[in-house]
PDB file of C-alpha atoms and ligand atoms in Angstrom:
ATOM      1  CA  UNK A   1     -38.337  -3.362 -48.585  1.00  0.00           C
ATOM      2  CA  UNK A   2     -34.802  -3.573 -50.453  1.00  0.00           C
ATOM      3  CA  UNK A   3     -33.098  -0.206 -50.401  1.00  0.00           C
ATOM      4  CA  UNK A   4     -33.353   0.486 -53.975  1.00  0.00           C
ATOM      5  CA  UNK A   5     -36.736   0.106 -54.279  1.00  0.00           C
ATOM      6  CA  UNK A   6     -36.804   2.597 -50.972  1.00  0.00           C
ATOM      7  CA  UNK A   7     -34.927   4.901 -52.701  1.00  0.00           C
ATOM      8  CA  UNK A   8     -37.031   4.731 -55.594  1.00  0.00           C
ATOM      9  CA  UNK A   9     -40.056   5.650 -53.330  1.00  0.00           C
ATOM     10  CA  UNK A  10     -38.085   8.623 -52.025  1.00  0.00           C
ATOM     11  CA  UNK A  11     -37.230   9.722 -55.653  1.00  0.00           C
ATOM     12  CA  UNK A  12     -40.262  11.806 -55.873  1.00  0.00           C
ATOM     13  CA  UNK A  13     -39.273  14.382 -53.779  1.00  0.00           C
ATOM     14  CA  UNK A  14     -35.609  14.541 -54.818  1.00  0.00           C
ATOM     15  CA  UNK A  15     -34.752  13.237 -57.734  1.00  0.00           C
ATOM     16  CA  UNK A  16     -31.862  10.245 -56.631  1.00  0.00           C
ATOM     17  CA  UNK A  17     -32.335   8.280 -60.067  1.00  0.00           C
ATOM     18  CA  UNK A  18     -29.939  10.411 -62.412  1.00  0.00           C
ATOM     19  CA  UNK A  19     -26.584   9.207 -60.785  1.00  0.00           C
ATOM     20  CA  UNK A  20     -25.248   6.069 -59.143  1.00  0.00           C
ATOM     21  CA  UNK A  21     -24.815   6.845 -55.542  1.00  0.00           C
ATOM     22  CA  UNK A  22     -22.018   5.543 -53.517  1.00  0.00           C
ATOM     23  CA  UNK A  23     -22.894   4.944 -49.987  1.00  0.00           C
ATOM     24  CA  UNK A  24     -19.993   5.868 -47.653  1.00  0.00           C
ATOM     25  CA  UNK A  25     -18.865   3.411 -45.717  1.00  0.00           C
ATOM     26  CA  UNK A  26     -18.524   5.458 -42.010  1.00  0.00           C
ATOM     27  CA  UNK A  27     -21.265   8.177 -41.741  1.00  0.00           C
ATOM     28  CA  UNK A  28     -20.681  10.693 -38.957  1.00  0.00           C
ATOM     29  CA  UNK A  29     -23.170  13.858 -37.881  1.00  0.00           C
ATOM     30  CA  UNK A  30     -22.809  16.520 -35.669  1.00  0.00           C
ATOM     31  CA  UNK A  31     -26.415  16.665 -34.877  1.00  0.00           C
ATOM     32  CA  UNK A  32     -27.130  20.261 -33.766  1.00  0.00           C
ATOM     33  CA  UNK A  33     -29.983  22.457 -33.363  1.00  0.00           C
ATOM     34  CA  UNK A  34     -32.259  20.820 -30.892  1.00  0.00           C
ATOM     35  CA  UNK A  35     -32.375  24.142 -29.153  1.00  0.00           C
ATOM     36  CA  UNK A  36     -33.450  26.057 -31.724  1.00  0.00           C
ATOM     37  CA  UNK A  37     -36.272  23.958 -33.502  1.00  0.00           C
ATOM     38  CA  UNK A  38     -37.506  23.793 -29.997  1.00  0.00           C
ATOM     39  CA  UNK A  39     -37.669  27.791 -29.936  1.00  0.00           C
ATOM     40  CA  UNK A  40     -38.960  27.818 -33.102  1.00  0.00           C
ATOM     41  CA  UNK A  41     -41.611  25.749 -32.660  1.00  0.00           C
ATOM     42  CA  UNK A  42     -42.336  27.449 -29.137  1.00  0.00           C
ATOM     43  CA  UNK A  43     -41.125  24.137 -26.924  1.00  0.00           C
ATOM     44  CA  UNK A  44     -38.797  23.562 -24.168  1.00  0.00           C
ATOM     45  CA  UNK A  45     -35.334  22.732 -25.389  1.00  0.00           C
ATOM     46  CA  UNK A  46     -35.685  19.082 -23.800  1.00  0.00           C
ATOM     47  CA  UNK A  47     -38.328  18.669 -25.719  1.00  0.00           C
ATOM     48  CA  UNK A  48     -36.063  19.347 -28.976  1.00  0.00           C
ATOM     49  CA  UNK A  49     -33.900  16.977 -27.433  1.00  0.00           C
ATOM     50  CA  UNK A  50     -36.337  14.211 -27.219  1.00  0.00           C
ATOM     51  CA  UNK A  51     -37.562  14.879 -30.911  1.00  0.00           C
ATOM     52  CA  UNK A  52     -33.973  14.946 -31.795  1.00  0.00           C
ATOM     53  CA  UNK A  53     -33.584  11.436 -30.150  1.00  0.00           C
ATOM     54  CA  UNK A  54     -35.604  10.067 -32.689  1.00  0.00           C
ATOM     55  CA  UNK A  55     -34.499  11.185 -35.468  1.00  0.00           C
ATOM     56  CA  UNK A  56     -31.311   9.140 -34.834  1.00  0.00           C
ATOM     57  CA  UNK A  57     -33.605   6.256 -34.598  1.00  0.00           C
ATOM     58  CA  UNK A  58     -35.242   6.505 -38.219  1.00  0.00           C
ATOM     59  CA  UNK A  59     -31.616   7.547 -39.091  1.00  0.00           C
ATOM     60  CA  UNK A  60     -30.327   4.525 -37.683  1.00  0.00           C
ATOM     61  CA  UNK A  61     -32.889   2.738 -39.309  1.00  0.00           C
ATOM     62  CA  UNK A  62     -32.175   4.159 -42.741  1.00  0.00           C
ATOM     63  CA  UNK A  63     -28.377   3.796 -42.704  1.00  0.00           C
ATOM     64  CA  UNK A  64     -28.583   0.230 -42.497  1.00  0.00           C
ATOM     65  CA  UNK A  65     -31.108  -0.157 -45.185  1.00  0.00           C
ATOM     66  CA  UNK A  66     -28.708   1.822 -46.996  1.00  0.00           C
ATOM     67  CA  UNK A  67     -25.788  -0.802 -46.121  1.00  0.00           C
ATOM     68  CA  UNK A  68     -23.994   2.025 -44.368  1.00  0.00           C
ATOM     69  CA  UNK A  69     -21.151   0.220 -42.060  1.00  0.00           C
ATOM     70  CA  UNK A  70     -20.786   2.411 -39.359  1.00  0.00           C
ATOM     71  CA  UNK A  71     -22.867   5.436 -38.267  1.00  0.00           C
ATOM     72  CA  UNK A  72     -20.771   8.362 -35.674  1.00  0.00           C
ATOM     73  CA  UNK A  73     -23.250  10.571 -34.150  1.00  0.00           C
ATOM     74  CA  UNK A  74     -21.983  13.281 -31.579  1.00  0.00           C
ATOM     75  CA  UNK A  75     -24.619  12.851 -28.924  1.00  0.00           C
ATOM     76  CA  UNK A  76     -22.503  14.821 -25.851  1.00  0.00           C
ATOM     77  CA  UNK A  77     -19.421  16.908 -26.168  1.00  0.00           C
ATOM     78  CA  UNK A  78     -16.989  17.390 -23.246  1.00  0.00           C
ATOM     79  CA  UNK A  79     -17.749  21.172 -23.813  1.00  0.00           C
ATOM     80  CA  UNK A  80     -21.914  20.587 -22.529  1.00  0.00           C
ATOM     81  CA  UNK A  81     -20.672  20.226 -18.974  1.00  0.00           C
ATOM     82  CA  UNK A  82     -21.248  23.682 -19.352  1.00  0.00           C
ATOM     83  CA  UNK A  83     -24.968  24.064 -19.825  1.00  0.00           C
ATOM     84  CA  UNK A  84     -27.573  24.919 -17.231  1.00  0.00           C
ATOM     85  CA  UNK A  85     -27.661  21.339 -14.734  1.00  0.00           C
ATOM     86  CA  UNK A  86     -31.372  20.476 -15.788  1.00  0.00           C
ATOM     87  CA  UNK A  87     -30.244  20.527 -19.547  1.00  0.00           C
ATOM     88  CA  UNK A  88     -27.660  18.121 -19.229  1.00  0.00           C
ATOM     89  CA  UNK A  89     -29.494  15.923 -16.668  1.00  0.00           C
ATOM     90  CA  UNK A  90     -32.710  15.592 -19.707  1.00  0.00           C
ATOM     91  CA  UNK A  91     -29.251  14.681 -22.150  1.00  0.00           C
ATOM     92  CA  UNK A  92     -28.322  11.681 -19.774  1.00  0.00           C
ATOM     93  CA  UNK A  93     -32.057  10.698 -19.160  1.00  0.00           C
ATOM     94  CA  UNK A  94     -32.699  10.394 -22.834  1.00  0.00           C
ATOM     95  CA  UNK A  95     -29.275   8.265 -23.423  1.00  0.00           C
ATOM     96  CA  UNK A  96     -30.590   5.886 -20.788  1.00  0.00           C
ATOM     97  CA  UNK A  97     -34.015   5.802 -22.411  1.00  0.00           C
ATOM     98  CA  UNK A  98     -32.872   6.205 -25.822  1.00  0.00           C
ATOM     99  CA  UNK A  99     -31.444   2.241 -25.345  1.00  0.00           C
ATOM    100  CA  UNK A 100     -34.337   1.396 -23.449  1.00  0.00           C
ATOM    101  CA  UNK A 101     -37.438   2.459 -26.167  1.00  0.00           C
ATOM    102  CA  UNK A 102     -35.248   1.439 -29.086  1.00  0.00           C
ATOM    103  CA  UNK A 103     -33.970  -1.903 -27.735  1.00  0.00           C
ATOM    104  CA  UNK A 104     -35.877  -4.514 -29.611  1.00  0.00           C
ATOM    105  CA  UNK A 105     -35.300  -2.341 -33.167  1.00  0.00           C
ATOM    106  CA  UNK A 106     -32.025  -2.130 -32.564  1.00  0.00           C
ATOM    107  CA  UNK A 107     -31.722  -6.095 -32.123  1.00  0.00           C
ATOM    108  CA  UNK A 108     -33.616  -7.044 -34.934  1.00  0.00           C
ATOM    109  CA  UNK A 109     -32.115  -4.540 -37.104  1.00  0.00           C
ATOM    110  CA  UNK A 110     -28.309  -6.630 -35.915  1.00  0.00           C
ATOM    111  CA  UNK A 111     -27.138  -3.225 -35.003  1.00  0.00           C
ATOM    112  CA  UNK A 112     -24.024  -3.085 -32.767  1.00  0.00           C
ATOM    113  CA  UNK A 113     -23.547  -0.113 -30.192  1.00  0.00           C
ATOM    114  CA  UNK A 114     -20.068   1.261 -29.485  1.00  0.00           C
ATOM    115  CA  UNK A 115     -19.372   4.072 -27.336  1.00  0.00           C
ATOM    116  CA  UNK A 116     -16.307   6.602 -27.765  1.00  0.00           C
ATOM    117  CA  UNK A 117     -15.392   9.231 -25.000  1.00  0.00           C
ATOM    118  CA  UNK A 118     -15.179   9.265 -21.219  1.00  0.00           C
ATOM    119  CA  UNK A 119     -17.582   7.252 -19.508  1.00  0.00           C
ATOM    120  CA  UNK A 120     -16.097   7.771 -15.980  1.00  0.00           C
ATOM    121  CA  UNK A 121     -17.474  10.635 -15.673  1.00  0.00           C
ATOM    122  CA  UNK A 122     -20.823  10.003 -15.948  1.00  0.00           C
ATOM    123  CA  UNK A 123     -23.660   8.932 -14.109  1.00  0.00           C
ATOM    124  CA  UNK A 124     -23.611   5.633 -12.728  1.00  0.00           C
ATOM    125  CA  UNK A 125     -27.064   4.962 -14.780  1.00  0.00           C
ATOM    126  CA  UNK A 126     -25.078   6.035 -17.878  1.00  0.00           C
ATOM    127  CA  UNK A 127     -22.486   3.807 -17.316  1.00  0.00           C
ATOM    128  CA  UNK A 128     -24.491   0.946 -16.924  1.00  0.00           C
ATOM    129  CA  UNK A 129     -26.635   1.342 -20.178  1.00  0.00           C
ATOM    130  CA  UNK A 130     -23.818   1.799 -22.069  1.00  0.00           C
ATOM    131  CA  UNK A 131     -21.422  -1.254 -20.862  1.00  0.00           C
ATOM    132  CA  UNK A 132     -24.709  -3.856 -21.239  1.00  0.00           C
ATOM    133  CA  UNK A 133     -25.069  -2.102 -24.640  1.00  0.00           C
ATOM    134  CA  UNK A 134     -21.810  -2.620 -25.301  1.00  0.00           C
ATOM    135  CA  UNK A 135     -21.917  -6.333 -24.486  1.00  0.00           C
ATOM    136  CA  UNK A 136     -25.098  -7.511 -25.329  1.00  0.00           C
ATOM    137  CA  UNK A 137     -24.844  -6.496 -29.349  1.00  0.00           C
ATOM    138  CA  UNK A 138     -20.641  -6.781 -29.431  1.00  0.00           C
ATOM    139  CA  UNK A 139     -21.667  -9.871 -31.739  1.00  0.00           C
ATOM    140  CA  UNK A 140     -23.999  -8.181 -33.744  1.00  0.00           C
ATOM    141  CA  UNK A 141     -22.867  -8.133 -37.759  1.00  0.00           C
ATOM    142  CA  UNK A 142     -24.861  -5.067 -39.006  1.00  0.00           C
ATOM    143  CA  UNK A 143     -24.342  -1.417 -38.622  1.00  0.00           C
ATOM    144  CA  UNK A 144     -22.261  -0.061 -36.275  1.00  0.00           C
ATOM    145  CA  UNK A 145     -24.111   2.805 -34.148  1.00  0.00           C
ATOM    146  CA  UNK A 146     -21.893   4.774 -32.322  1.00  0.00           C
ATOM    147  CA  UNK A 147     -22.533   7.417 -30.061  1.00  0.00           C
ATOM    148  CA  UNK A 148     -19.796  10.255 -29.095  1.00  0.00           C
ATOM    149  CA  UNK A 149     -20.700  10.850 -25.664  1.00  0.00           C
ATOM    150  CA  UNK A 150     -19.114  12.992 -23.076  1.00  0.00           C
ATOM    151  CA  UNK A 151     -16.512  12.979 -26.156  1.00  0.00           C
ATOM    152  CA  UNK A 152     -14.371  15.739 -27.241  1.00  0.00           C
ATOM    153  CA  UNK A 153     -11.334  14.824 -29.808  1.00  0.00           C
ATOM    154  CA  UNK A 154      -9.055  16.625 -27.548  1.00  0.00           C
ATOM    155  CA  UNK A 155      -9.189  14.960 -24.560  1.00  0.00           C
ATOM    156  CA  UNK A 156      -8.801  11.962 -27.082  1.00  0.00           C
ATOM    157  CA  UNK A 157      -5.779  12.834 -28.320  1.00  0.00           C
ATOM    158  CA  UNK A 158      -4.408  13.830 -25.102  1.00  0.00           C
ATOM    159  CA  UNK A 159      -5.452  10.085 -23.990  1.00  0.00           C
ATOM    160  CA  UNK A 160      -3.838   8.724 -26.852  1.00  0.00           C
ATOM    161  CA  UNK A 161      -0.518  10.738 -26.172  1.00  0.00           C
ATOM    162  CA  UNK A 162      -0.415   9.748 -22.573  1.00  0.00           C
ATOM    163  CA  UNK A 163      -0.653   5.782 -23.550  1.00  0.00           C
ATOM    164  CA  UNK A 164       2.509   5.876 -25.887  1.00  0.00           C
ATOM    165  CA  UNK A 165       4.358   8.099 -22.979  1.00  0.00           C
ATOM    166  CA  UNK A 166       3.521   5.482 -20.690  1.00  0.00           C
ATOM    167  CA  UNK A 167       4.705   2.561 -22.987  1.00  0.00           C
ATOM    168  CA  UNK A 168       7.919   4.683 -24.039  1.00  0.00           C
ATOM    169  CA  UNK A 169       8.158   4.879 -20.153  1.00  0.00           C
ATOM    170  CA  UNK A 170       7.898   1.193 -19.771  1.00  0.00           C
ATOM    171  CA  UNK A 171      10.624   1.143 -22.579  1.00  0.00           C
ATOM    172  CA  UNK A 172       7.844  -1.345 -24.817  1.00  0.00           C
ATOM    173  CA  UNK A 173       8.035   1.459 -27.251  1.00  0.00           C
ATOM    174  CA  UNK A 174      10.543   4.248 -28.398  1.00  0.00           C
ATOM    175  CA  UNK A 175       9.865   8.022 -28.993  1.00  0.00           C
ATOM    176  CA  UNK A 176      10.957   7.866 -32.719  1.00  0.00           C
ATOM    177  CA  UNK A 177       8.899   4.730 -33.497  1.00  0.00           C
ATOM    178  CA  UNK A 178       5.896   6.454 -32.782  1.00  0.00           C
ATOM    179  CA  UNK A 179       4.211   7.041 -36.117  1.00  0.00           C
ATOM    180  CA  UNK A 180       0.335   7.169 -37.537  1.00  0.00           C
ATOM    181  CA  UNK A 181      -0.670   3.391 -36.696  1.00  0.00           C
ATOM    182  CA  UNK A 182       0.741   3.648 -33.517  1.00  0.00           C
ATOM    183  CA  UNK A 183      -1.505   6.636 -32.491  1.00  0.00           C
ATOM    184  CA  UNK A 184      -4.808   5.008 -34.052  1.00  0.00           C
ATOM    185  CA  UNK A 185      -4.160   1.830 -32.097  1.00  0.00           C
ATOM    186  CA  UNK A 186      -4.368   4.575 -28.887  1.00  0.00           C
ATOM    187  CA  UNK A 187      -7.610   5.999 -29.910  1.00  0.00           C
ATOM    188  CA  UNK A 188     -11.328   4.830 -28.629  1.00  0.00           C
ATOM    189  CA  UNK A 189     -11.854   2.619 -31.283  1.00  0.00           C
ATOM    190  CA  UNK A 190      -8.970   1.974 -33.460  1.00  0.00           C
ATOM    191  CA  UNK A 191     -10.280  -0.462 -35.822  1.00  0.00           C
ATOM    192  CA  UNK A 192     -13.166   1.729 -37.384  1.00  0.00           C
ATOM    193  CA  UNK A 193     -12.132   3.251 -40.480  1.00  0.00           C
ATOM    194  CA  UNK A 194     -12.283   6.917 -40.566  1.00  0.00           C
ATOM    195  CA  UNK A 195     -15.116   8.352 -41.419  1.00  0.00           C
ATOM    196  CA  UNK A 196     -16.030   9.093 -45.149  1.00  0.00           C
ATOM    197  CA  UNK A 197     -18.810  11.473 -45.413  1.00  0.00           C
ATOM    198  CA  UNK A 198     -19.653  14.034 -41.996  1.00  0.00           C
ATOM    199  CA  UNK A 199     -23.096  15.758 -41.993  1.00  0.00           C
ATOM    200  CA  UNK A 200     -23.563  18.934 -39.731  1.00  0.00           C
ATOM    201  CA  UNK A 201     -26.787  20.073 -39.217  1.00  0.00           C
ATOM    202  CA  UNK A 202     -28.269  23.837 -38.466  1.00  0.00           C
ATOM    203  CA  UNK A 203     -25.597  25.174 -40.474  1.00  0.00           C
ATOM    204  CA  UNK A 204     -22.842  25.714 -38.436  1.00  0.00           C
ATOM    205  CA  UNK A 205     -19.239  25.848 -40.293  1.00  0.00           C
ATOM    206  CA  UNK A 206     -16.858  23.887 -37.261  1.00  0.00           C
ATOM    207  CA  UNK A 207     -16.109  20.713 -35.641  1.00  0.00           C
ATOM    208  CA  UNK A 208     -16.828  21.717 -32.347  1.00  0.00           C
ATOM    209  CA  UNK A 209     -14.290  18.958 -31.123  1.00  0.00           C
ATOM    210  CA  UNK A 210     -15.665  15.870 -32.934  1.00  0.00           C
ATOM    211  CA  UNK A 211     -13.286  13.538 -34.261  1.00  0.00           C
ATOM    212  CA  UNK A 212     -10.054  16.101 -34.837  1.00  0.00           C
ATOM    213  CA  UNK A 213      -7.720  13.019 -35.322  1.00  0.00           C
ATOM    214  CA  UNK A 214     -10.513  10.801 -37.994  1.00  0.00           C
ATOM    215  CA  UNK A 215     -11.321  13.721 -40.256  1.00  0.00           C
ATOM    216  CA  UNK A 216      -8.073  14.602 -41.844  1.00  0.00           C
ATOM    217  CA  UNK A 217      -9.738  13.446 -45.192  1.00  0.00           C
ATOM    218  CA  UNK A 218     -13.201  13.398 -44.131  1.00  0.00           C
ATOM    219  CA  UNK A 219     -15.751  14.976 -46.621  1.00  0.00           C
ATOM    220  CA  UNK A 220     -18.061  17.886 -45.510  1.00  0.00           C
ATOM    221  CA  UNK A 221     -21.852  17.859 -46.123  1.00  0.00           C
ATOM    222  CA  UNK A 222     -23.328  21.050 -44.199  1.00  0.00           C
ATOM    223  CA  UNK A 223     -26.990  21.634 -43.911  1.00  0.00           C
ATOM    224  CA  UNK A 224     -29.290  24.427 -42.373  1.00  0.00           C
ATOM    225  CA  UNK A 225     -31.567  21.708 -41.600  1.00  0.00           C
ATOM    226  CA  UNK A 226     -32.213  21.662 -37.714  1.00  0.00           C
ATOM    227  CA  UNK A 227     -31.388  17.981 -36.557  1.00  0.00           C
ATOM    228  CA  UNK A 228     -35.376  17.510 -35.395  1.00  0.00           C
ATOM    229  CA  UNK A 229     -36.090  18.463 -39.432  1.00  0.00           C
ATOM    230  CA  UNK A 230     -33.469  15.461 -40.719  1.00  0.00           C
ATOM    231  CA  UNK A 231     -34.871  13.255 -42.096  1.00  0.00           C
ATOM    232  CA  UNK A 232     -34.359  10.419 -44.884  1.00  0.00           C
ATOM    233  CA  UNK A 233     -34.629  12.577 -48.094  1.00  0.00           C
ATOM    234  CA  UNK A 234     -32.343  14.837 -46.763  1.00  0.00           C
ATOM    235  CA  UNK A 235     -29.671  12.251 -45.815  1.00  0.00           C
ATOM    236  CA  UNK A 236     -30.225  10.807 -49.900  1.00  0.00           C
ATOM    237  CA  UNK A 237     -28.753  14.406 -50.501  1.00  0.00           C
ATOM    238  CA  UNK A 238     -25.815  14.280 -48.250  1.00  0.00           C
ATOM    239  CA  UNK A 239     -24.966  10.782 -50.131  1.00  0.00           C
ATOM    240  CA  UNK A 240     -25.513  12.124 -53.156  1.00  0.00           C
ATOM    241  CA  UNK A 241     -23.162  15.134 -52.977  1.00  0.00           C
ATOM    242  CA  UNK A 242     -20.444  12.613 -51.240  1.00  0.00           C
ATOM    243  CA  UNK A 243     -20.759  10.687 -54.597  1.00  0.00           C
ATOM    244  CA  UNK A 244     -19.812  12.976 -56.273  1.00  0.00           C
ATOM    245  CA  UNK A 245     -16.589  14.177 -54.600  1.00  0.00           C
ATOM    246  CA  UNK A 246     -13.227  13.433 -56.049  1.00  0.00           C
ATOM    247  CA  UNK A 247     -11.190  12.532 -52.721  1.00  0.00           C
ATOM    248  CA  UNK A 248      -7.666  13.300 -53.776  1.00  0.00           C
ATOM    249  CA  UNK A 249      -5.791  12.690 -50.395  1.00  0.00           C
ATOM    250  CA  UNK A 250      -3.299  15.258 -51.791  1.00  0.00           C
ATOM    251  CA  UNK A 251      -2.600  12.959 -55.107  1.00  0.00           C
ATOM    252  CA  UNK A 252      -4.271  13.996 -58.414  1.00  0.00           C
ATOM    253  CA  UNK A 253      -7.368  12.603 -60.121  1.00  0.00           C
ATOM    254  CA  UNK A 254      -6.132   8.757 -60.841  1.00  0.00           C
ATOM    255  CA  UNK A 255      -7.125   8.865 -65.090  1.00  0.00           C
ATOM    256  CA  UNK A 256      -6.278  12.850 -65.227  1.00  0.00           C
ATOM    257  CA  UNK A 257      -4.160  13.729 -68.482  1.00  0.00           C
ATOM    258  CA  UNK A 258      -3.259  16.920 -67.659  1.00  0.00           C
TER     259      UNK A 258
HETATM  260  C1  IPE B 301     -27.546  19.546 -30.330  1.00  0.00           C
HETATM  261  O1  IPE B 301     -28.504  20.530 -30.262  1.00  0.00           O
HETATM  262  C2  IPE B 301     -27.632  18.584 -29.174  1.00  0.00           C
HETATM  263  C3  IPE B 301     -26.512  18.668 -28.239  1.00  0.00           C
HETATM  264  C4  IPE B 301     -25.518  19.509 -28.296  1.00  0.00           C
HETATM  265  C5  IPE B 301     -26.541  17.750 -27.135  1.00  0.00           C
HETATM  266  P1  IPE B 301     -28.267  21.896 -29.461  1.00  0.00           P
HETATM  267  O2  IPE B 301     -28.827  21.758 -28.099  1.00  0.00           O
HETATM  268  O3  IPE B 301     -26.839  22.303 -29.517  1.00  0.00           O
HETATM  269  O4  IPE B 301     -29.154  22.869 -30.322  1.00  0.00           O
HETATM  270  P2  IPE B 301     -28.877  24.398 -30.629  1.00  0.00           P
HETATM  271  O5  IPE B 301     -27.514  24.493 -31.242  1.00  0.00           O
HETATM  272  O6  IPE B 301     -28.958  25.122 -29.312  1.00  0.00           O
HETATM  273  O7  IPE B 301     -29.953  24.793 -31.573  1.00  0.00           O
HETATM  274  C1  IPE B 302     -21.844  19.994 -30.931  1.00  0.00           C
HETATM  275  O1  IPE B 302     -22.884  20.893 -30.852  1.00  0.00           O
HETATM  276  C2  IPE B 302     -22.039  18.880 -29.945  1.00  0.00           C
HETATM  277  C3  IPE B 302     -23.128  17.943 -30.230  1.00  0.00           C
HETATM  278  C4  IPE B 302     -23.904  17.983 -31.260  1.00  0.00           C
HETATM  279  C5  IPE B 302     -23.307  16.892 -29.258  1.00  0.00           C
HETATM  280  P1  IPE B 302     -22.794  22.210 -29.931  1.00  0.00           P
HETATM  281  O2  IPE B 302     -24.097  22.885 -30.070  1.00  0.00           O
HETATM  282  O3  IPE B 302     -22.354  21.844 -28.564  1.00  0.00           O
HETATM  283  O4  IPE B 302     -21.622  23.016 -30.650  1.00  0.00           O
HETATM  284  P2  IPE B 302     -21.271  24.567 -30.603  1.00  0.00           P
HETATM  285  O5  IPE B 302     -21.282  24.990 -29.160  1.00  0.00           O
HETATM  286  O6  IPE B 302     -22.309  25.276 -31.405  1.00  0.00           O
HETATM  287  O7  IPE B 302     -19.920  24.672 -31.248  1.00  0.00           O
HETATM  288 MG1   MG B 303     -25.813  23.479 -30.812  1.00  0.00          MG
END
């Protein structure tokens, strides 16, 4: 099915038709709130974990129907070391089978994996997974999936900071000619574009670490949806609030008179 005749079957809950929608180029989501559609629906919190897994499949899915470019999703901060061992040992599990299950979709959908945070420190299972998912789609052309994990946009600025200290050590670079392109090209993955339009779900109003540096002139789309709960519709209303943001970048509006 061609997206706009999706969208046209998804009008009838939401009406999409009134306005031209512009579809963002980067799409990133803080998907929260596993934990509590779990409680609410009397579950364990893996098991709002797993449902949440695949939800970022039919998201997945969706985005590059939509011609989305590249989709961010903040699957593991660097803060969730600090939940109970058995929660974060079902959060490695499901990456693992997350890649497994969704292999073949992922392949014939063209989509690419990338990965962005620090992968030494995790499981040797993890590891694996995510270097042959790495290199068996790095010559895929469609959407860009790529998943935040053990990531914290601290500890990637800190990175990027200690890479131009080294070179400035090694004299290849000088203090004062450090300036915004240098620091991207020290980040995870400097050549994505920053990210256009960032969804949080269950309502929460913060970053929670997720990409500090890439969101200067990100737009917000906050919803009390619980991440289990996204689904399609509700990411046609995300896109259709971005398009209809005026992104100044601290100019003013391009035809105003005033
Ligand atoms: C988001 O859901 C998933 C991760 C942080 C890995 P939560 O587990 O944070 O869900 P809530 O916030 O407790 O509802
Ligand atoms: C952010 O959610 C991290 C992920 C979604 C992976 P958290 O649930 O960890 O964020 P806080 O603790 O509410 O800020
Ligand atoms: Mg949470």
């Amino acid at each position: 099915m061609s997206w706009i005749k999706w969208l046209k079957s998804k009008a009838h809950k939401t009406d999409f038709s009134q306005s031209a929608l512009t579809i963002p180029e980067h799409i990133a989501i803080i998907m929260d709130g596993n934990g509590r559609w779990a409680k609410k629906h009397h579950l364990s919190r893996s098991l709002g974990h797993r449902e949440g897994a695949e939800r970022l499949h039919d998201i997945t899915d969706a985005c590059g129907r939509l011609g989305v470019r590249y989709l961010t999703v903040y699957t593991f901060s660097t803060e969730n070391w600090k939940r109970p061992a058995a929660e974060v040992q079902t959060l490695m599990d499901l990456f693992v089978e997350f890649f497994h299950k969704y292999d073949s979709m992922l392949r014939q959908n063209d989509v690419r994996l990338r990965f962005m945070g620090d992968k030494t420190a995790l499981p040797a299972s993890v590891q694996q997974t995510w270097e042959e998912a790495e290199a068996e789609s790095c010559h895929r052309q469609g959407l860009q999936l790529i998943l935040a994990f053990n990531y914290g946009g601290r500890q990637e600025i800190i990175k990027a900071a200690q890479h131009l200290a080294q070179a400035c050590c090694h004299q290849t670079l000088q203090p004062l000619q450090i300036d915004e392109q240098h620091f991207k090209a020290a980040l995870f993955l400097p050549d994505v574009p920053d990210p256009d339009l960032l969804i949080r779900t269950s309502g929460e109003l913060r970053l929670s670490n997720f990409l500090l540096w890439q969101a200067a002139y990100t737009e917000f789309w906050i919803t009390d949806t619980l991440w289990p709960d996204f689904d399609e519709t509700t990411l046609l209303e995300a896109i259709q609030a971005y398009s209809q943001r005026d992104r100044r970048y601290g100019a003013i509006e391009t035809n105003s008179s005033r």
